[in-house]
PDB file of C-alpha atoms in Angstrom:
ATOM      1  CA  UNK Q   1      23.765 -15.342   9.144  1.00 51.00           C
ATOM      2  CA  UNK Q   2      26.614 -17.146  10.978  1.00 78.00           C
ATOM      3  CA  UNK Q   3      26.388 -14.869  13.698  1.00 89.00           C
ATOM      4  CA  UNK Q   4      23.215 -13.180  14.027  1.00 92.00           C
ATOM      5  CA  UNK Q   5      23.844 -10.764  17.128  1.00 94.00           C
ATOM      6  CA  UNK Q   6      27.462  -9.538  15.354  1.00 94.00           C
ATOM      7  CA  UNK Q   7      25.574  -9.299  12.252  1.00 95.00           C
ATOM      8  CA  UNK Q   8      23.193  -6.927  13.788  1.00 97.00           C
ATOM      9  CA  UNK Q   9      26.224  -5.273  15.823  1.00 97.00           C
ATOM     10  CA  UNK Q  10      28.006  -4.573  12.137  1.00 96.00           C
ATOM     11  CA  UNK Q  11      24.741  -3.174  10.768  1.00 97.00           C
ATOM     12  CA  UNK Q  12      24.279  -0.790  13.712  1.00 97.00           C
ATOM     13  CA  UNK Q  13      27.832   0.064  13.046  1.00 95.00           C
ATOM     14  CA  UNK Q  14      27.220   0.895   9.635  1.00 96.00           C
ATOM     15  CA  UNK Q  15      24.140   3.188  10.660  1.00 96.00           C
ATOM     16  CA  UNK Q  16      26.033   4.985  13.276  1.00 93.00           C
ATOM     17  CA  UNK Q  17      29.166   5.848  10.813  1.00 90.00           C
ATOM     18  CA  UNK Q  18      26.770   6.683   7.954  1.00 93.00           C
ATOM     19  CA  UNK Q  19      23.799   8.815   9.681  1.00 93.00           C
ATOM     20  CA  UNK Q  20      24.925   8.927  13.223  1.00 88.00           C
ATOM     21  CA  UNK Q  21      23.339   8.371  16.302  1.00 88.00           C
ATOM     22  CA  UNK Q  22      20.165   9.850  15.884  1.00 90.00           C
ATOM     23  CA  UNK Q  23      19.431   7.634  12.749  1.00 95.00           C
ATOM     24  CA  UNK Q  24      20.060   4.702  15.100  1.00 95.00           C
ATOM     25  CA  UNK Q  25      16.784   2.762  15.498  1.00 96.00           C
ATOM     26  CA  UNK Q  26      15.901  -0.859  15.495  1.00 96.00           C
ATOM     27  CA  UNK Q  27      14.104  -0.479  12.278  1.00 96.00           C
ATOM     28  CA  UNK Q  28      17.550   0.870  10.688  1.00 97.00           C
ATOM     29  CA  UNK Q  29      19.527  -1.754  12.182  1.00 98.00           C
ATOM     30  CA  UNK Q  30      17.327  -4.523  11.047  1.00 97.00           C
ATOM     31  CA  UNK Q  31      16.804  -2.938   7.504  1.00 97.00           C
ATOM     32  CA  UNK Q  32      20.652  -2.390   7.242  1.00 97.00           C
ATOM     33  CA  UNK Q  33      21.532  -5.949   8.205  1.00 96.00           C
ATOM     34  CA  UNK Q  34      18.569  -7.023   5.504  1.00 95.00           C
ATOM     35  CA  UNK Q  35      16.481  -8.920   8.177  1.00 94.00           C
ATOM     36  CA  UNK Q  36      13.208  -8.826   9.705  1.00 92.00           C
ATOM     37  CA  UNK Q  37      12.642  -6.705  12.692  1.00 86.00           C
ATOM     38  CA  UNK Q  38      11.846  -9.635  14.779  1.00 92.00           C
ATOM     39  CA  UNK Q  39      15.219 -11.276  14.646  1.00 94.00           C
ATOM     40  CA  UNK Q  40      16.516  -8.001  16.710  1.00 96.00           C
ATOM     41  CA  UNK Q  41      14.167  -9.081  19.274  1.00 94.00           C
ATOM     42  CA  UNK Q  42      14.714 -12.780  19.249  1.00 95.00           C
ATOM     43  CA  UNK Q  43      18.428 -12.230  20.341  1.00 96.00           C
ATOM     44  CA  UNK Q  44      17.503  -8.842  22.710  1.00 96.00           C
ATOM     45  CA  UNK Q  45      14.840  -8.210  24.906  1.00 95.00           C
ATOM     46  CA  UNK Q  46      14.609  -4.582  23.595  1.00 96.00           C
ATOM     47  CA  UNK Q  47      16.571  -2.025  21.816  1.00 97.00           C
ATOM     48  CA  UNK Q  48      18.247  -0.579  24.863  1.00 97.00           C
ATOM     49  CA  UNK Q  49      19.691  -4.119  25.612  1.00 97.00           C
ATOM     50  CA  UNK Q  50      20.950  -4.405  22.193  1.00 97.00           C
ATOM     51  CA  UNK Q  51      22.564  -1.222  22.524  1.00 97.00           C
ATOM     52  CA  UNK Q  52      24.086  -1.752  25.944  1.00 97.00           C
ATOM     53  CA  UNK Q  53      25.495  -5.237  24.161  1.00 96.00           C
ATOM     54  CA  UNK Q  54      26.822  -3.347  21.268  1.00 96.00           C
ATOM     55  CA  UNK Q  55      28.901  -0.720  23.258  1.00 95.00           C
ATOM     56  CA  UNK Q  56      30.177  -3.688  25.336  1.00 94.00           C
ATOM     57  CA  UNK Q  57      31.116  -5.703  22.156  1.00 92.00           C
ATOM     58  CA  UNK Q  58      33.173  -2.863  20.743  1.00 88.00           C
ATOM     59  CA  UNK Q  59      34.666  -1.890  23.816  1.00 88.00           C
ATOM     60  CA  UNK Q  60      37.364  -4.008  23.029  1.00 86.00           C
ATOM     61  CA  UNK Q  61      39.413  -1.647  20.767  1.00 86.00           C
ATOM     62  CA  UNK Q  62      39.850   0.498  23.867  1.00 89.00           C
ATOM     63  CA  UNK Q  63      41.597  -2.404  25.616  1.00 89.00           C
ATOM     64  CA  UNK Q  64      43.812  -2.693  22.048  1.00 92.00           C
ATOM     65  CA  UNK Q  65      44.765   0.902  22.208  1.00 93.00           C
ATOM     66  CA  UNK Q  66      45.619   0.732  25.669  1.00 93.00           C
ATOM     67  CA  UNK Q  67      47.997  -2.347  25.429  1.00 94.00           C
ATOM     68  CA  UNK Q  68      49.502  -0.663  22.398  1.00 95.00           C
ATOM     69  CA  UNK Q  69      49.834   2.793  24.689  1.00 96.00           C
ATOM     70  CA  UNK Q  70      51.671   0.923  27.470  1.00 95.00           C
ATOM     71  CA  UNK Q  71      54.204  -0.869  25.114  1.00 96.00           C
ATOM     72  CA  UNK Q  72      55.318   2.806  23.931  1.00 96.00           C
ATOM     73  CA  UNK Q  73      56.365   3.654  27.688  1.00 95.00           C
ATOM     74  CA  UNK Q  74      59.776   4.961  27.669  1.00 94.00           C
ATOM     75  CA  UNK Q  75      60.090   5.019  24.029  1.00 95.00           C
ATOM     76  CA  UNK Q  76      59.377   8.203  21.557  1.00 94.00           C
ATOM     77  CA  UNK Q  77      58.171  11.447  23.131  1.00 94.00           C
ATOM     78  CA  UNK Q  78      55.277  10.984  25.704  1.00 94.00           C
ATOM     79  CA  UNK Q  79      53.438  13.503  24.008  1.00 94.00           C
ATOM     80  CA  UNK Q  80      53.588  11.439  20.657  1.00 95.00           C
ATOM     81  CA  UNK Q  81      52.560   8.556  22.300  1.00 96.00           C
ATOM     82  CA  UNK Q  82      49.453  10.031  24.205  1.00 95.00           C
ATOM     83  CA  UNK Q  83      48.068  11.943  21.157  1.00 93.00           C
ATOM     84  CA  UNK Q  84      48.474   9.045  18.780  1.00 93.00           C
ATOM     85  CA  UNK Q  85      46.576   7.026  21.169  1.00 94.00           C
ATOM     86  CA  UNK Q  86      43.809   9.469  22.665  1.00 90.00           C
ATOM     87  CA  UNK Q  87      43.401  10.613  18.834  1.00 88.00           C
ATOM     88  CA  UNK Q  88      42.172   7.070  18.220  1.00 88.00           C
ATOM     89  CA  UNK Q  89      40.196   6.602  21.069  1.00 86.00           C
ATOM     90  CA  UNK Q  90      37.511   8.871  19.956  1.00 83.00           C
ATOM     91  CA  UNK Q  91      37.475   7.820  16.096  1.00 83.00           C
ATOM     92  CA  UNK Q  92      33.730   7.217  14.669  1.00 75.00           C
ATOM     93  CA  UNK Q  93      31.818   5.462  15.853  1.00 84.00           C
ATOM     94  CA  UNK Q  94      33.150   5.314  19.250  1.00 86.00           C
ATOM     95  CA  UNK Q  95      32.084   8.849  19.936  1.00 86.00           C
ATOM     96  CA  UNK Q  96      28.659   7.791  18.867  1.00 89.00           C
ATOM     97  CA  UNK Q  97      28.728   4.835  21.592  1.00 92.00           C
ATOM     98  CA  UNK Q  98      29.806   7.435  24.093  1.00 90.00           C
ATOM     99  CA  UNK Q  99      26.742   9.764  23.081  1.00 89.00           C
ATOM    100  CA  UNK Q 100      24.677   6.820  23.137  1.00 93.00           C
ATOM    101  CA  UNK Q 101      25.368   5.575  26.761  1.00 93.00           C
ATOM    102  CA  UNK Q 102      24.961   9.152  27.942  1.00 92.00           C
ATOM    103  CA  UNK Q 103      21.794  10.045  26.343  1.00 92.00           C
ATOM    104  CA  UNK Q 104      19.852   6.875  27.110  1.00 94.00           C
ATOM    105  CA  UNK Q 105      19.283   6.128  31.061  1.00 96.00           C
ATOM    106  CA  UNK Q 106      18.192   2.501  29.939  1.00 96.00           C
ATOM    107  CA  UNK Q 107      21.346   2.094  28.019  1.00 96.00           C
ATOM    108  CA  UNK Q 108      23.491   2.936  31.110  1.00 95.00           C
ATOM    109  CA  UNK Q 109      21.203   0.644  33.374  1.00 96.00           C
ATOM    110  CA  UNK Q 110      21.661  -2.435  30.955  1.00 95.00           C
ATOM    111  CA  UNK Q 111      25.567  -1.674  31.186  1.00 95.00           C
ATOM    112  CA  UNK Q 112      25.531  -1.961  35.078  1.00 95.00           C
ATOM    113  CA  UNK Q 113      23.422  -4.860  34.897  1.00 94.00           C
ATOM    114  CA  UNK Q 114      25.628  -6.596  32.446  1.00 92.00           C
ATOM    115  CA  UNK Q 115      28.631  -5.939  34.972  1.00 92.00           C
ATOM    116  CA  UNK Q 116      30.166  -2.719  33.094  1.00 91.00           C
ATOM    117  CA  UNK Q 117      30.762   0.674  33.977  1.00 88.00           C
ATOM    118  CA  UNK Q 118      27.875   2.992  32.928  1.00 87.00           C
ATOM    119  CA  UNK Q 119      30.150   4.604  30.602  1.00 90.00           C
ATOM    120  CA  UNK Q 120      32.642   2.021  29.584  1.00 91.00           C
ATOM    121  CA  UNK Q 121      34.487   3.634  26.901  1.00 91.00           C
ATOM    122  CA  UNK Q 122      35.450   6.641  28.484  1.00 92.00           C
ATOM    123  CA  UNK Q 123      36.416   5.189  32.049  1.00 92.00           C
ATOM    124  CA  UNK Q 124      38.360   2.718  30.236  1.00 93.00           C
ATOM    125  CA  UNK Q 125      40.183   5.344  28.557  1.00 93.00           C
ATOM    126  CA  UNK Q 126      40.899   7.168  31.387  1.00 95.00           C
ATOM    127  CA  UNK Q 127      42.082   4.033  33.248  1.00 95.00           C
ATOM    128  CA  UNK Q 128      44.731   3.443  30.238  1.00 95.00           C
ATOM    129  CA  UNK Q 129      45.888   7.025  30.109  1.00 95.00           C
ATOM    130  CA  UNK Q 130      46.351   7.049  33.993  1.00 96.00           C
ATOM    131  CA  UNK Q 131      48.255   4.033  33.888  1.00 96.00           C
ATOM    132  CA  UNK Q 132      50.495   5.090  30.973  1.00 96.00           C
ATOM    133  CA  UNK Q 133      51.326   8.604  32.683  1.00 95.00           C
ATOM    134  CA  UNK Q 134      52.072   6.842  35.804  1.00 95.00           C
ATOM    135  CA  UNK Q 135      54.557   4.322  33.931  1.00 96.00           C
ATOM    136  CA  UNK Q 136      56.343   7.379  32.250  1.00 95.00           C
ATOM    137  CA  UNK Q 137      56.238   9.211  35.537  1.00 93.00           C
ATOM    138  CA  UNK Q 138      57.809   6.118  37.044  1.00 94.00           C
ATOM    139  CA  UNK Q 139      60.505   6.207  34.084  1.00 94.00           C
ATOM    140  CA  UNK Q 140      61.137   9.946  35.166  1.00 94.00           C
ATOM    141  CA  UNK Q 141      59.718  10.941  31.646  1.00 94.00           C
ATOM    142  CA  UNK Q 142      56.752  12.912  33.388  1.00 92.00           C
ATOM    143  CA  UNK Q 143      57.087  15.028  36.628  1.00 90.00           C
ATOM    144  CA  UNK Q 144      57.163  13.199  39.716  1.00 90.00           C
ATOM    145  CA  UNK Q 145      54.554  15.685  41.294  1.00 90.00           C
ATOM    146  CA  UNK Q 146      52.130  15.002  37.954  1.00 89.00           C
ATOM    147  CA  UNK Q 147      48.936  13.293  39.460  1.00 93.00           C
ATOM    148  CA  UNK Q 148      48.049  10.771  36.735  1.00 95.00           C
ATOM    149  CA  UNK Q 149      44.593  10.027  38.555  1.00 94.00           C
ATOM    150  CA  UNK Q 150      43.706  13.873  37.965  1.00 94.00           C
ATOM    151  CA  UNK Q 151      45.534  14.251  34.554  1.00 93.00           C
ATOM    152  CA  UNK Q 152      44.104  11.590  32.756  1.00 95.00           C
ATOM    153  CA  UNK Q 153      40.311  12.300  33.292  1.00 95.00           C
ATOM    154  CA  UNK Q 154      40.968  15.947  32.358  1.00 93.00           C
ATOM    155  CA  UNK Q 155      42.794  14.817  29.194  1.00 93.00           C
ATOM    156  CA  UNK Q 156      39.581  12.339  28.231  1.00 93.00           C
ATOM    157  CA  UNK Q 157      37.135  14.865  29.090  1.00 92.00           C
ATOM    158  CA  UNK Q 158      38.600  17.419  27.073  1.00 90.00           C
ATOM    159  CA  UNK Q 159      38.921  15.202  24.290  1.00 88.00           C
ATOM    160  CA  UNK Q 160      35.346  14.124  24.779  1.00 88.00           C
ATOM    161  CA  UNK Q 161      33.972  17.372  25.016  1.00 87.00           C
ATOM    162  CA  UNK Q 162      36.025  18.437  21.597  1.00 84.00           C
ATOM    163  CA  UNK Q 163      34.357  15.573  19.852  1.00 83.00           C
ATOM    164  CA  UNK Q 164      31.159  16.328  21.115  1.00 80.00           C
ATOM    165  CA  UNK Q 165      31.091  19.766  19.558  1.00 78.00           C
ATOM    166  CA  UNK Q 166      33.322  19.181  16.563  1.00 79.00           C
ATOM    167  CA  UNK Q 167      33.788  15.250  16.002  1.00 71.00           C
ATOM    168  CA  UNK Q 168      37.099  15.408  13.751  1.00 77.00           C
ATOM    169  CA  UNK Q 169      38.818  17.654  16.462  1.00 76.00           C
ATOM    170  CA  UNK Q 170      39.281  14.872  18.675  1.00 75.00           C
ATOM    171  CA  UNK Q 171      40.853  12.501  16.212  1.00 79.00           C
ATOM    172  CA  UNK Q 172      42.933  15.819  14.670  1.00 84.00           C
ATOM    173  CA  UNK Q 173      46.089  14.737  16.007  1.00 86.00           C
ATOM    174  CA  UNK Q 174      47.853  18.257  16.189  1.00 88.00           C
ATOM    175  CA  UNK Q 175      45.146  19.650  18.438  1.00 88.00           C
ATOM    176  CA  UNK Q 176      45.440  16.343  20.444  1.00 89.00           C
ATOM    177  CA  UNK Q 177      49.042  16.857  20.656  1.00 91.00           C
ATOM    178  CA  UNK Q 178      48.305  20.274  21.913  1.00 91.00           C
ATOM    179  CA  UNK Q 179      45.825  19.458  24.642  1.00 88.00           C
ATOM    180  CA  UNK Q 180      48.343  16.886  25.939  1.00 90.00           C
ATOM    181  CA  UNK Q 181      51.267  19.178  26.001  1.00 90.00           C
ATOM    182  CA  UNK Q 182      49.345  21.662  28.164  1.00 89.00           C
ATOM    183  CA  UNK Q 183      48.125  18.802  30.373  1.00 86.00           C
ATOM    184  CA  UNK Q 184      51.123  16.800  31.289  1.00 84.00           C
ATOM    185  CA  UNK Q 185      53.779  19.738  31.133  1.00 77.00           C
ATOM    186  CA  UNK Q 186      52.182  22.011  33.529  1.00 61.00           C
TER     187      UNK Q 186
END
């Protein structure tokens, strides 16, 4: 293994995508990675630390989506820009990472101890959406009385609920666009 930590993260992600969060155990990760169980514990003090670091390592994609969304400000339709970005935020395995952080107290404690928010993917998504809505508002493309700090968590929360109940719903562009239209045009 060139980078054993990354190899373990990749193995965990394959388990998540294929079998879901319920199947994610240290044994499943090491078996998927083709390594002895002790390898995971050589690099991580416990499985919750592993999960916290996995979540942190995989949040970079939120920053990528946020940057792409920011670059669309002033171009195309606001609803198109938001719906395209937001439907990508909840793709598998992202929703699985969110579920893990919500379900496991110890993972959230480790995230905080590692200098992260308790729910980094959700909070980063809220920040990105709020920033974008503010930029479009300053450009005159969204009502001046809209409140980005209120609209963003509402949209992200609604998508999170959709994804939790019906995983493909939050990545369905048409459904996401309906939510966006309702939220920003009211």
